[in-house]
Coordinates of C-alpha atoms in Angstrom, one line a residue:
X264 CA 24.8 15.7 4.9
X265 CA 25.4 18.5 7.0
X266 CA 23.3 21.0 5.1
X267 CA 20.7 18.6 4.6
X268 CA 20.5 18.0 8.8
X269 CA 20.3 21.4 8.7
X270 CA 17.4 22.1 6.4
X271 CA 15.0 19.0 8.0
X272 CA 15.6 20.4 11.7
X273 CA 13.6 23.1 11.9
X274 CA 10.0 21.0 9.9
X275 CA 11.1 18.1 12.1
X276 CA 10.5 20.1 15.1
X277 CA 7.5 21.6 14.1
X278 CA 5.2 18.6 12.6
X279 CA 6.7 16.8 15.9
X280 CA 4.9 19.9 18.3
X281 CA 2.2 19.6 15.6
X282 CA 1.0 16.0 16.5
X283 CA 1.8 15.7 20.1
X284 CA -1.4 15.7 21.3
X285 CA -3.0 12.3 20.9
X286 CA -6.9 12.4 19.3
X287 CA -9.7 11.6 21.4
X288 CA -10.8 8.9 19.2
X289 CA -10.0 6.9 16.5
X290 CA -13.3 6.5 14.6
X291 CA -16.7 8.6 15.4
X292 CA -19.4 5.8 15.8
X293 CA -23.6 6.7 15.3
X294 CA -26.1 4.4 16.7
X295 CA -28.8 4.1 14.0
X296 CA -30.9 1.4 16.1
X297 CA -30.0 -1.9 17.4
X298 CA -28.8 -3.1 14.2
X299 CA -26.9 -0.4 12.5
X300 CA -24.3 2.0 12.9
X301 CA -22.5 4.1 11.2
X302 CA -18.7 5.3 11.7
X303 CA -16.7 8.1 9.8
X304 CA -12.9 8.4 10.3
X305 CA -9.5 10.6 8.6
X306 CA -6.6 10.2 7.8
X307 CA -3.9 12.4 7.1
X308 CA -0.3 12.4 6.6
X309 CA 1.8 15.4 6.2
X310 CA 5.4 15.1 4.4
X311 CA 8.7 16.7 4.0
X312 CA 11.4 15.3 1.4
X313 CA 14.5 16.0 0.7
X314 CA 16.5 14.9 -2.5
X315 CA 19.9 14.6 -3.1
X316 CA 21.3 16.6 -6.2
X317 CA 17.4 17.5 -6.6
X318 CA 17.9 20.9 -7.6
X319 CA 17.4 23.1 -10.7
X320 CA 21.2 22.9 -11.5
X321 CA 21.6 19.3 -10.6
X322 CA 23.2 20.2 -7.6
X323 CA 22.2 20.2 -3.6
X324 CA 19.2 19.0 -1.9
X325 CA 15.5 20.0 -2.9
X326 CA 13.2 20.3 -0.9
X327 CA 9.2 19.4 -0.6
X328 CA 6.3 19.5 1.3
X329 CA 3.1 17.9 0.1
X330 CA 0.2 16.1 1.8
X331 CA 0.4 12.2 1.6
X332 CA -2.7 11.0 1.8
X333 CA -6.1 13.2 3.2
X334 CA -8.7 10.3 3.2
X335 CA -11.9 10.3 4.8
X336 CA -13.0 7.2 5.8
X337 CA -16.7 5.9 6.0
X338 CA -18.8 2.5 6.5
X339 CA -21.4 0.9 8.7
X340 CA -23.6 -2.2 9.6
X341 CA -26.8 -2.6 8.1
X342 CA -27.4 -5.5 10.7
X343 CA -25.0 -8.8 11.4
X344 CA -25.0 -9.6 7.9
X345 CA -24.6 -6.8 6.1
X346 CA -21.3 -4.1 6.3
X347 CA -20.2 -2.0 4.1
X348 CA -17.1 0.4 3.3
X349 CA -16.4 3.7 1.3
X350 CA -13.0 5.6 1.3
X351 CA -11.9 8.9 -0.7
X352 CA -8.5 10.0 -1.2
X353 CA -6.9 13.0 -2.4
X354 CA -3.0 11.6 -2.8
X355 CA 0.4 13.9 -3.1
X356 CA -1.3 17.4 -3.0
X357 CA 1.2 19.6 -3.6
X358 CA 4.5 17.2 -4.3
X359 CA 6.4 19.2 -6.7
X360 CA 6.6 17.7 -10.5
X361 CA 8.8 18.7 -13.2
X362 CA 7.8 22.0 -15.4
X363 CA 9.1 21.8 -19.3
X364 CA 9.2 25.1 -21.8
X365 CA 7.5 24.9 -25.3
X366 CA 10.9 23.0 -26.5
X367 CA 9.8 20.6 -23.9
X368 CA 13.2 21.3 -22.0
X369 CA 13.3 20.8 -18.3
X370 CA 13.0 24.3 -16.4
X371 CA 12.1 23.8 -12.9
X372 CA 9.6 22.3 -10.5
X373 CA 6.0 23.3 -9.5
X374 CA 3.6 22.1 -6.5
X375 CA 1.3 20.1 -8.1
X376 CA -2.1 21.2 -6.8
X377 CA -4.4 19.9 -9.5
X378 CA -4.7 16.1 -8.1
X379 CA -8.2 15.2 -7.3
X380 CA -10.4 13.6 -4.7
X381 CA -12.2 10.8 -5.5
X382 CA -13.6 7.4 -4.7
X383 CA -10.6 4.8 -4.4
X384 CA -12.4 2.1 -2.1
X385 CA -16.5 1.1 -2.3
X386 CA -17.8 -2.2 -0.9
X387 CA -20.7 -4.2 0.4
X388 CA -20.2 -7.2 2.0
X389 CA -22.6 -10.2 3.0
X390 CA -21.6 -11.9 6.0
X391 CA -23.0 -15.5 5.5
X392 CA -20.8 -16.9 8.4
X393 CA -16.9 -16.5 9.7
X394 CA -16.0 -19.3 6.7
X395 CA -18.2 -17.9 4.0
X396 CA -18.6 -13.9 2.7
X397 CA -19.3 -12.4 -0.5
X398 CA -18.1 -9.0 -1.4
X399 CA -19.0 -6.7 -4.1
X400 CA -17.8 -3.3 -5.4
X401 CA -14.3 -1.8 -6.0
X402 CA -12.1 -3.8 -3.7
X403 CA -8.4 -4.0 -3.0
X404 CA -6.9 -7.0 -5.2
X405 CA -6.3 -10.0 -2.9
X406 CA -2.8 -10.5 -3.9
X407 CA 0.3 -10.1 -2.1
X408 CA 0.3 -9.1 1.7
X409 CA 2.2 -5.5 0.5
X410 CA -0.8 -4.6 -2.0
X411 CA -3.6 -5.9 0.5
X412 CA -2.1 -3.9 3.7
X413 CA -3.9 -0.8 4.6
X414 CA -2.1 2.9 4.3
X415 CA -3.5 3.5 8.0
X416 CA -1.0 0.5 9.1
X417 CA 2.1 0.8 7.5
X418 CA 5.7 -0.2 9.0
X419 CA 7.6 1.8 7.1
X420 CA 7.1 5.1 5.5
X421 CA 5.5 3.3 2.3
X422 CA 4.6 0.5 0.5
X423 CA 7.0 -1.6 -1.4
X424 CA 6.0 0.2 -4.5
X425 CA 8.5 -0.7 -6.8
X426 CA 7.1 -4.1 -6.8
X427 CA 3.8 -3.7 -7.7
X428 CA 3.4 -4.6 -11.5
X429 CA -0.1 -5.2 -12.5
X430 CA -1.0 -4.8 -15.9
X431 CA -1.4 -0.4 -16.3
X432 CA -4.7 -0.6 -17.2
X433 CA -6.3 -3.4 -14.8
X434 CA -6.4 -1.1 -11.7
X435 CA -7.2 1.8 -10.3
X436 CA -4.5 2.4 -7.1
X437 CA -4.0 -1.4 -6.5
X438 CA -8.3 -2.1 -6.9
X439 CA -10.5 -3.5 -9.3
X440 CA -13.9 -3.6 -9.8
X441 CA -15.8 -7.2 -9.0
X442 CA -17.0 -9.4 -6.7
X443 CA -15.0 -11.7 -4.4
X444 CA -15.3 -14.9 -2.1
X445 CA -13.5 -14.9 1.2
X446 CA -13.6 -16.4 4.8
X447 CA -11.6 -17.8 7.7
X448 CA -11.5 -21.3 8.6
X449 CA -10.3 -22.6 11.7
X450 CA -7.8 -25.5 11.6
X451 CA -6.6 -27.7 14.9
X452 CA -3.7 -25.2 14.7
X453 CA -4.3 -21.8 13.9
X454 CA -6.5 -20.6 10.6
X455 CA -6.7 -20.2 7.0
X456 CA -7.3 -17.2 5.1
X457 CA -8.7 -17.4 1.7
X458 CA -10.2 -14.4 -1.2
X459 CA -10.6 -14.9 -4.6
X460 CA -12.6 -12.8 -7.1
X461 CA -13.7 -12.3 -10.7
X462 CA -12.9 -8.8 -11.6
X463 CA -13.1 -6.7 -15.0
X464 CA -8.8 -6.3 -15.3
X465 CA -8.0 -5.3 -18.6
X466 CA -10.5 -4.4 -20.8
X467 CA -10.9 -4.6 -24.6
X468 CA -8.4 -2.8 -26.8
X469 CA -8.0 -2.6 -30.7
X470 CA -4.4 -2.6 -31.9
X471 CA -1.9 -2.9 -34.9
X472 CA -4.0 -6.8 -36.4
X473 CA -4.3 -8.0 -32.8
X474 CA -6.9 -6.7 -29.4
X475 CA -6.3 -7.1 -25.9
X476 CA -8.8 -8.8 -24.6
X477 CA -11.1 -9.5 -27.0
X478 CA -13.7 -11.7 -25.5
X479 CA -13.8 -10.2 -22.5
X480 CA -11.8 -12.5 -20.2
X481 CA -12.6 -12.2 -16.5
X482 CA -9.2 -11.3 -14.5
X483 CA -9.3 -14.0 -11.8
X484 CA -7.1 -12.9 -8.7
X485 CA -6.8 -15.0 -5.5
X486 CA -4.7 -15.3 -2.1
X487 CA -4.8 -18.4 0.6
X488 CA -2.6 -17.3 4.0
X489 CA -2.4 -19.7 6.8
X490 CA -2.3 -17.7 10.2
X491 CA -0.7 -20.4 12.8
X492 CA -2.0 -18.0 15.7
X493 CA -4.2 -14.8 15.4
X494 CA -5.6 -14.4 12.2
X495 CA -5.8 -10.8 10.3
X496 CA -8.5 -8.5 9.0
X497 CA -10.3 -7.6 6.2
X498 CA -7.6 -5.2 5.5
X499 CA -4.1 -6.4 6.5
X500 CA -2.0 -4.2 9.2
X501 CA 2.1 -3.8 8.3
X502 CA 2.4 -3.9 12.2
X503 CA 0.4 -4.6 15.4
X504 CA 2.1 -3.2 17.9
X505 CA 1.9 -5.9 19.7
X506 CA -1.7 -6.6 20.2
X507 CA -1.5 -9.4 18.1
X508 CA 0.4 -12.6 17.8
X509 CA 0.9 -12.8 13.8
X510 CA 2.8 -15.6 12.1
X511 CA 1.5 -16.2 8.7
X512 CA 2.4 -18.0 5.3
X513 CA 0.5 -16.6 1.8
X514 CA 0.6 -17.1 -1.6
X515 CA -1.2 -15.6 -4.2
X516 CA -2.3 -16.0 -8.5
X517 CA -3.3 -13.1 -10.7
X518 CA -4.3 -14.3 -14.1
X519 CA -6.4 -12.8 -17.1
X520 CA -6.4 -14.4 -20.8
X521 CA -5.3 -12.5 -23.3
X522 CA -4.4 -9.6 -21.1
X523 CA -0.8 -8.6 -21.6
X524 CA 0.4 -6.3 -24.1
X525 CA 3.0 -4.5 -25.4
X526 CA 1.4 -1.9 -25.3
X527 CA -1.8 -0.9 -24.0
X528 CA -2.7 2.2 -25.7
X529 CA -1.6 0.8 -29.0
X530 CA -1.1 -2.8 -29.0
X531 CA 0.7 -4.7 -30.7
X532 CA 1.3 -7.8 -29.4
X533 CA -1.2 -9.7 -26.8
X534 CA -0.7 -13.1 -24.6
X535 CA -2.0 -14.4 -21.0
X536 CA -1.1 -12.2 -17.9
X537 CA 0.1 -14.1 -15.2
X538 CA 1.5 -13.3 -11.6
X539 CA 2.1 -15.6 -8.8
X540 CA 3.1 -14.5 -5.1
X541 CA 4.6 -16.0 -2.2
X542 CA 5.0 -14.4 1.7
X543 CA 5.7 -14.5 5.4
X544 CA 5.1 -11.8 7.6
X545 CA 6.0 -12.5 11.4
X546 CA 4.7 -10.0 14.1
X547 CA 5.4 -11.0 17.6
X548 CA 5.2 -9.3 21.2
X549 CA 7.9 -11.0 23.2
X550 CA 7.7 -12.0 26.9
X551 CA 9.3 -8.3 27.9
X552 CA 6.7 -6.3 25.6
X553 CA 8.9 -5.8 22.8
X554 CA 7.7 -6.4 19.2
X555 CA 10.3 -7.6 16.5
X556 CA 8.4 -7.2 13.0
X557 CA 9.1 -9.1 9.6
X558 CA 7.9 -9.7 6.2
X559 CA 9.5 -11.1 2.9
X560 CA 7.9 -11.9 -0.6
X561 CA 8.9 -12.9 -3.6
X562 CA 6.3 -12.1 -7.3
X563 CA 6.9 -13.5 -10.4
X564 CA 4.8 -11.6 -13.4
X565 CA 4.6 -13.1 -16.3
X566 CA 3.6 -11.0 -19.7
X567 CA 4.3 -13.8 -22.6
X568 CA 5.4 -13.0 -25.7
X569 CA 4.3 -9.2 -25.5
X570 CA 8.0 -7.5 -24.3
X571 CA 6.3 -5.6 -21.6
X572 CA 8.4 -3.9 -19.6
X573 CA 6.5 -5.2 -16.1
X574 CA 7.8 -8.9 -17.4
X575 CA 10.0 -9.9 -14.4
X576 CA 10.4 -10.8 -10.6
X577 CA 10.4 -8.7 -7.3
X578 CA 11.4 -9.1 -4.3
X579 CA 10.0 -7.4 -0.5
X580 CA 12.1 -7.3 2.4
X581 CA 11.2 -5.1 5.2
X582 CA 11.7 -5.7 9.4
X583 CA 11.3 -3.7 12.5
X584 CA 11.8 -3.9 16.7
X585 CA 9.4 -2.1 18.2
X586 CA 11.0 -0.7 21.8
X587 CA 7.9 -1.0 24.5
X588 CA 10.2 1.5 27.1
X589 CA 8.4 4.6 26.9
X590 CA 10.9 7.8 25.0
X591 CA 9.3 10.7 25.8
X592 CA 5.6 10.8 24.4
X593 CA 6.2 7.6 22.6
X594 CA 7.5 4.4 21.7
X595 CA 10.4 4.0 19.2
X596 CA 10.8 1.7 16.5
X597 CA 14.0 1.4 13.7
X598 CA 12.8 0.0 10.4
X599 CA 14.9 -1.3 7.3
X600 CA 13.1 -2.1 4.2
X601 CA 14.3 -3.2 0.9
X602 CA 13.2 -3.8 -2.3
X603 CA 13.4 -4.8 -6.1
X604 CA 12.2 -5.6 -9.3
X605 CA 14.0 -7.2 -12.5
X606 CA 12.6 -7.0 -15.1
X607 CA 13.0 -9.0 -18.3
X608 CA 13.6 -6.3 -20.7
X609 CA 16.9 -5.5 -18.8
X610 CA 16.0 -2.7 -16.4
X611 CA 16.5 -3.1 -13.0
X612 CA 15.2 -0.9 -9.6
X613 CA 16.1 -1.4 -6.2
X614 CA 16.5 0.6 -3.3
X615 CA 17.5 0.2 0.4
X616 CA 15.8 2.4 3.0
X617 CA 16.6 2.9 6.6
X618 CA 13.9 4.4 9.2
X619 CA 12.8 5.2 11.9
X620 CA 9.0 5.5 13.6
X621 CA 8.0 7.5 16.7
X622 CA 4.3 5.6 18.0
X623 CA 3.2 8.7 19.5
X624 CA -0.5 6.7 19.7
X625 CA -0.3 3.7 18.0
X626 CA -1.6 4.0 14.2
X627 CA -3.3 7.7 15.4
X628 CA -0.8 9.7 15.6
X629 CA 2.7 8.8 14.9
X630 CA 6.2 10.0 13.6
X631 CA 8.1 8.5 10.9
X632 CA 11.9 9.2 9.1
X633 CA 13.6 7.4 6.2
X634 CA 16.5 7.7 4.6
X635 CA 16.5 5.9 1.0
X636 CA 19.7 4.6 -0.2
X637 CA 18.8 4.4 -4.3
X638 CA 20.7 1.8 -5.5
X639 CA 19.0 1.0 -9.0
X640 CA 17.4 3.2 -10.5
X641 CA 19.3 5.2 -12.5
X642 CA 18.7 8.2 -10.5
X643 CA 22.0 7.5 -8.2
X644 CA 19.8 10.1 -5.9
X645 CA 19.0 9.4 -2.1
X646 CA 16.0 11.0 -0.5
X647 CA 15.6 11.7 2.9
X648 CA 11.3 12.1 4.1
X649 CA 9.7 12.9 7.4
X650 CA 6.2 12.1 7.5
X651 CA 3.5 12.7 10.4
X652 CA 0.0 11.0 10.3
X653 CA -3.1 11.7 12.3
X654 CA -5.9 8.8 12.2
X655 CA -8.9 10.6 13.9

C-alpha cells in the first residue's frame, strides 16, 4: 500500500490543479427563433488505475492512464412538441489491454488507441402532453435505474457493471433501436413514471437444427417507478446534490421470444429471454443541507433451457453522504458501492468498492477515488482509480 500511495500522489495532484477552475457553463445554447434552439455540450473524464499484482511478472501494481469517456453532446427543440437528442462517444482510449506472441502466450500490455468514435445515443421525441410522449431512434433500454442513469450523473466512479446481463447481441452499450411510450402522471401523492418500447433485441440467427429468433420477435422492454415527491428526467441522475427531493420505487420487464441462446454466434440451443427488475433509490437534502444518497436493486435474467452463462440474479447496492460544509474548492462526499451477479452456470462476481467524490461544481467538474476490494472474480486483484470529469 505504501508504494501504491506513492505512485497515485503525484497524478492525484496534478488532474486535481488540472480541474480547479470551474467552466463557465454547462451546455452552450443557440437561439434559432422563438421555437427552437439548439445546445451542444462535452464531457470528459480523465483516469488513472492502479492494479494490484497487475504487472508483467504478476507481481506489484500497474499502472494506467486512459480517457473514460470524450462525448460530445448535442440536441434541440424544434418547437414545444418536438426535442430531439444525439450523443458520440469515444470510450477507454488508451486503457492498456493484454498483448499475446504468435503462440498466443501473454507478453505484456499495450495502450489501446484503436477504439472508435461513434454514434451511441440518437432520438426524436414527440411531446403530446406531460402524460403522453413517443420516442423513436436508438434509445437507452428502460430497465433498471443503474442502466437508465446517465454517465454525466454518476455517484460512484461507475456503473454497477457487473450486473448488467442483456442478451450479447440485443444492445449496443445498454441501447436498442425502437420506438418507446413514456409519460408522467401525477397522483394525489407524488407521480408515476412509466416507458415501454418495442425494440429489434436479438436478431435472427441460424444454428446447429435450431435459429434464434426466427420470426422476428419484437424485444419488449418496460419500467413503471413511482416518485412519492419530485419526479426524475428523461435520463436518470445517480445523485442530485441536493436540488431534488427523490424517493422512488421501480420495477422493470425485459422479454423477447425465442431470444436466448447458448450461443449466439453458433447456436445451439434457443428459449424465451426474460429479465425482471426491482429498485429504490432515495436522494434526500436534510434540514442542515446535507444529502444522504441510496439505491438498491435486485434482476433476475432468465435464459430457459439454453445454459447461457448470463442465466442468474444480481444484486446493486450503492450509498453516499454528501457533506454541504465547503472543503476547500468543494464539497466532499464518501461512497460505498457493492455489487453481484450469480449466475446459474456456477460462476459468481462480486466486488466491494469504497470512494470518495470531491464536487468541485456539481456534475461539471468534480473529483472522484475508489478503491475496489475484488472479492469474486477470480482475479483476487484490487484496483485503486482516480478519475476527473469536466461537463462543459
Amino acid at each position: 500500500m505504501k508504494k501504491l500511495a506513492l505512485k497515485t500522489l503525484i497524478p492525484a495532484a496534478f488532474i486535481a490543479s488540472a480541474i480547479s477552475t470551474t467552466p463557465a457553463n454547462a451546455v452552450a445554447k443557440f437561439k434559432i427563433n422563438d421555437e427552437s434552439t439548439v445546445w451542444i455540450s462535452l464531457l470528459l473524464q480523465l483516469r488513472g488505475e492502479w492494479t494490484e499484482d497487475g504487472q508483467v511478472d504478476g507481481s506489484g501494481w500497474r499502472s494506467d492512464f486512459y480517457i473514460r469517456r470524450a462525448r460530445i453532446l448535442f440536441g434541440g427543440t424544434i418547437n414545444k412538441y418536438v426535442d430531439f437528442f444525439v450523443e458520440t462517444d469515444n470510450p477507454n482510449m488508451g486503457k492498456d489491454k493484454k498483448v499475446y506472441d504468435n503462440s498466443n502466450n501473454f507478453i505484456g500490455y499495450k495502450s489501446d488507441n484503436d477504439t472508435k468514435t461513434f454514434i451511441q445515443d440518437a432520438w426524436i421525441r414527440l411531446k403530446f402532453a406531460k402524460e403522453f410522449n413517443i420516442v423513436m431512434g436508438q434509445i437507452l433500454l428502460p430497465f433498471s435505474h443503474n442502466n437508465a442513469t446517465g454517465a454525466t450523473s454518476l455517484l460512484g466512479l461507475d456503473y454497477n457493471l457487473t450486473v448488467v446481463k442483456f442478451p450479447p447481441t440485443s444492445h449496443f452499450v445498454w441501447r436498442d433501436y425502437g420506438v418507446e411510450v413514456m409519460g408522467l402522471v401525477s397522483l394525489p401523492k407524488g407521480s408515476l413514471d412509466y416507458r415501454i418500447g418495442l425494440f429489434d433485441g436479438v436478431e435472427s440467427v441460424r444454428g446447429t437444427g435450431v435459429t434464434v429468433n426466427k420470426d422476428d420477435n419484437y424485444r419488449v422492454t418496460g419500467r413503471l417507478q413511482y416518485n412519492l415527491f419530485d419526479s426524475e428526467g428523461f435520463y436518470y441522475k445517480g445523485t442530485y446534490l441536493g436540488k431534488k427531493k427523490i424517493v422512488s420505487f421501480g420495477a422493470g420487464i425485459d422479454y423477447q421470444k425465442d431470444g436466448a441462446a447458448d450461443n449466439y454466434t453458433t447456436p445451439t440451443k434457443v428459449d424465451d429471454y426474460k429479465a425482471w427488475t426491482v429498485d429504490m433509490f432515495i436522494d434526500y437534502p436534510l434540514e442542515n443541507g446535507d444529502v444522504p444518497s441510496f439505491q438498491i436493486g435486485y434482476i433476475d435474467y432468465d435464459y430457459g433451457n439454453t445454459g447461457h452463462a448470463n442465466d442468474g440474479t444480481a444484486i446493486y447496492a450503492q450509498a453516499g453522504y454528501l457533506f454541504s460544509k465547503q472543503m476547500g474548492i468543494g464539497k466532499i462526499e464518501p461512497i460505498v458501492r457493492y455489487q453481484s451477479f450469480d449466475s446459474s452456470s456456477g460462476t459468481d462476481d462480486s466486488g466491494l468498492y469504497l470512494g470518495v467524490a470531491y464536487w468541485i461544481d456539481g456534475f461539471r467538474a468534480n473529483l472522484k477515488a475508489e478503491y475496489e476490494i475484488d472479492g469474486g472474480d477470480g482475479k483476487d486483484q484490487d484496483v485503486f482509480t482516480i478519475q476527473a470529469q469536466i461537463l462543459f
